[in-house]
Amino acid sequence: MVKKNLKKLYGKDAREFFNQVMVEQPLLPFLIPLGLFAWFVERWVVPFSNWVPLAAAVWATIQYGRFKRRITVEDLNKRWKHLILNTTPTTPIEPCEWLNKLLTEVWPNYMEPKLSRRFQSTVERRLKNRKPKLIDKIELQEFSLGSCPPTLGDEGMRWITSGDQQVMRLGFDWNSHEMSVMFLAKLGKPLVGTCRIVINSIHIKGDLLLSPILDGEAILYSFESTPEVRIGVAFGSGGSQAIPGMELPGVSTWLVKLLTETIGKTMVEPRRLCFSLPAVDLRKQAVGGVLSVTVVSASNLCKSTTNRQSSNGGTMSGIAENKLSHTFVEVEVGNLMRKTSTSKGLNPTWNSTFNMVLHGETGIVKFLLYELDSGGVKFNYLTSCEIKVKYVHDGSTIFWAIGHNSGVVAKHTEHCGQEVGMVVPFEDIKGELTVSLVLKEWQFSDGSVTLSNSLSNGLHSSLDGSPKVQSVTGRRLRVRVVEGRALTANSKSGKCDPYVKLQYGKALYRTKTLSHTVRPVWNDKFEFDEIAGGEYLKIKCFNADMFGDESIGSARVNLEGLLDGASRDVWVPLEKTDSGEIRLEIEPIKNDHNNSLQSSSSNAGAGWIELVIFEARDLVAADLRGTSDPYVRVQYGNKKKRTKVIYKTLSPQWNQTFEFPETGEPLILHVKDHNAVLPTASIGHCTVEYSMLSQNQSADKWIPLQGVKSGEIHVKIARRVPMLDSEKKTAIGTDPFGKGHKITTQMRGSLKKFTGLIDEGGDPEALSLAVTEMEGIQSEQEEYIEVLEREKAMLLHKIQELGSEIVRTKSGPPRSPY
């Protein structure tokens, strides 16, 4: 038995030695046959001596000695490292006066402005979702951290060991009375008015942990535990219709809780934030990116000892050991979610790839693991893990996640398009998730795009990194909703009649509705006035239904940094849904169209704006009886007009027309509730866009009211400009009724084709194309009718002028005879 064990030991040692020799001496396979051949010649042909076996034995002895020494040195180094990390995990305390002095010098001009901008965006994002009941609306007006920096390591710092990584631990104490954060709050019932909320002091105290990663290219930082947080809150009046300075109950507690939760969710162990230290700064600000995520597989899944609440209200206790489970992973980036297919077993494999959108230069990719029950109906949440992504100012990208024993798994890519494979442990149960990440592109505020195979896609920035477009105002953006794919159908009927709403600023447009398709093709174009300040284009996709339209996803697109003459063709994944993408073509165009229209209209005569207010629907109830007495106040620059009052209704009909000399100013509608004694109450407002209209072109649309929960107003807006004689001839033409006859013929043919398709059984795709064709012919017919109406109005106006001229000539004094 002992001899067998010794043989196994010697055989293993020999194999390791042979493998090591093959690695260090790659020419050995060629030298051994050559040596054997020489030995054969000398042994059997010319047997002078036995020096060849002797030399081989000496050489093998030397190589074996080197191999054993190297193994011994490596073993001693491992033992020494293990001894250092486990017996002396903490170094002596080191003073930090130099660090605080350096922080004091760089804080006012570098750290404070950068941190203020970052914290301001975080606070604004959280204010939209979290606010107390007394506050109806709150907005951030001012944000400054002050000139007093935090104190780091006041009692010294020391190095500790976490797993196999070195971590610097130092105290963090920030006690500042120079902070200035001001909010303007609109109070809800029973209070009325506005007030200002000011944070003028802050105190945060805790222990900070710093971990260098990627050979010192970046630093991960976090609090060891939730720090102590105190803030000083002051209350004041908010201007007109404001309450006097008084403390609002619960607001101070809410702000402290909001700040503490923000710190806890972002930078308390094991959560970590990243601070990169790039050698080169390209001075580019990333505003978004496209990330390809491939969920490969999971391994070593086993039972969890902790119970937790499932998504359907029941309890569960992880994955049962030795039981085959159907599991799937949900990938989440912000509001964008995608699900893999289900896989069976304790080592499931999915290999599902999704394109995810990042908003900003950082992002968190969350992986949520679920288990389906035996019936495939209910699913239980098991555990999760996450990977963070950050753009580095030298053009590279950092990926990091929580590893085993609160360690760090970090990867770094120098260019877009490089694949990164990461194995991330789950948080609450044993097991690992294998994923593959590819950062396809980064989009920058100067309009440049870093792609996987090239540094730009027709969008180049200057070599010094300065943006070409300094001003983003005065242009228009042409957005074309091309098509969609993999849209979600109705769960009950299984049908999908999709349409898309686009909102950019106050402008809102809608595409046509297509029937019975999950791959719609709209090809609808819309134009928006470009808005400065990083305004997002909001996309909402709906499924039209008789009993109420159903939302099948939404998304947002950052339009910042588009350069003149360049277009962007993107597939935008829909958020808050399992599948679906919308294809958009975005192109910036110069806003000189209105100037040419105004110059031509000034030559032909003064133009005017014609507004027809038809009706409204779904207005909010402003009276106690559940109705309203609505009227509309029209404001165009300094001019104000109003409609009549319609009493006791939420769906009024006015049918009134207003005209204003065109000055290019915004046209705003204020819908108000009339009160005989009390002041009038606002029940919504909206802005009517008319700048995109051509000469004598009108637009009929329903506009959603802003500032209220529901309500739409039906208007028709037109830009009226007197036509020139040449334009009249072009509009009238030689055959004024030829186009009408052509449209009628096309409509009859389309109806005949549609009837034939129905008689043949009704192919859904063919019927959808036929309906789209009929809608196009109908739009062309409406445009032709509008042209005829304009020509009719112009002819009546000309006849009236001729009649006035005849009357004036006849009523003149008689001529005296010669």
mmCIF file with all atom_site columns, N, CA and C in Angstrom, residues 86 116 180 314 356 520 575 588:
data_model
loop_
_atom_site.group_PDB
_atom_site.id
_atom_site.type_symbol
_atom_site.label_atom_id
_atom_site.label_alt_id
_atom_site.label_comp_id
_atom_site.label_asym_id
_atom_site.label_entity_id
_atom_site.label_seq_id
_atom_site.pdbx_PDB_ins_code
_atom_site.Cartn_x
_atom_site.Cartn_y
_atom_site.Cartn_z
_atom_site.occupancy
_atom_site.B_iso_or_equiv
_atom_site.pdbx_formal_charge
_atom_site.auth_seq_id
_atom_site.auth_comp_id
_atom_site.auth_asym_id
_atom_site.auth_atom_id
_atom_site.pdbx_PDB_model_num
ATOM 1  N N  . ASN A 1 86  ? -2.925  37.432 8.011   1.00 0.00 ? 86  ASN A N  1
ATOM 2  C CA . ASN A 1 86  ? -3.793  36.892 9.045   1.00 0.00 ? 86  ASN A CA 1
ATOM 3  C C  . ASN A 1 86  ? -3.308  37.165 10.468  1.00 0.00 ? 86  ASN A C  1
ATOM 4  N N  . SER A 1 116 ? -20.619 69.135 -6.069  1.00 0.00 ? 116 SER A N  1
ATOM 5  C CA . SER A 1 116 ? -21.914 69.829 -6.044  1.00 0.00 ? 116 SER A CA 1
ATOM 6  C C  . SER A 1 116 ? -22.758 69.447 -7.250  1.00 0.00 ? 116 SER A C  1
ATOM 7  N N  . SER A 1 180 ? -25.177 75.503 1.514   1.00 0.00 ? 180 SER A N  1
ATOM 8  C CA . SER A 1 180 ? -26.353 76.252 1.085   1.00 0.00 ? 180 SER A CA 1
ATOM 9  C C  . SER A 1 180 ? -27.107 75.426 0.050   1.00 0.00 ? 180 SER A C  1
ATOM 10 N N  . GLY A 1 314 ? -45.927 35.039 -0.916  1.00 0.00 ? 314 GLY A N  1
ATOM 11 C CA . GLY A 1 314 ? -45.573 33.869 -0.143  1.00 0.00 ? 314 GLY A CA 1
ATOM 12 C C  . GLY A 1 314 ? -44.149 33.944 0.357   1.00 0.00 ? 314 GLY A C  1
ATOM 13 N N  . MET A 1 356 ? -28.700 47.172 -23.471 1.00 0.00 ? 356 MET A N  1
ATOM 14 C CA . MET A 1 356 ? -29.186 48.037 -22.406 1.00 0.00 ? 356 MET A CA 1
ATOM 15 C C  . MET A 1 356 ? -28.649 49.450 -22.636 1.00 0.00 ? 356 MET A C  1
ATOM 16 N N  . PRO A 1 520 ? -44.544 46.972 -36.080 1.00 0.00 ? 520 PRO A N  1
ATOM 17 C CA . PRO A 1 520 ? -45.161 48.060 -36.838 1.00 0.00 ? 520 PRO A CA 1
ATOM 18 C C  . PRO A 1 520 ? -44.123 48.879 -37.598 1.00 0.00 ? 520 PRO A C  1
ATOM 19 N N  . GLU A 1 575 ? -38.618 50.582 -21.712 1.00 0.00 ? 575 GLU A N  1
ATOM 20 C CA . GLU A 1 575 ? -38.482 50.308 -20.294 1.00 0.00 ? 575 GLU A CA 1
ATOM 21 C C  . GLU A 1 575 ? -39.829 49.884 -19.713 1.00 0.00 ? 575 GLU A C  1
ATOM 22 N N  . PRO A 1 588 ? -30.654 66.898 -36.660 1.00 0.00 ? 588 PRO A N  1
ATOM 23 C CA . PRO A 1 588 ? -30.790 68.338 -36.385 1.00 0.00 ? 588 PRO A CA 1
ATOM 24 C C  . PRO A 1 588 ? -30.837 69.132 -37.686 1.00 0.00 ? 588 PRO A C  1
#
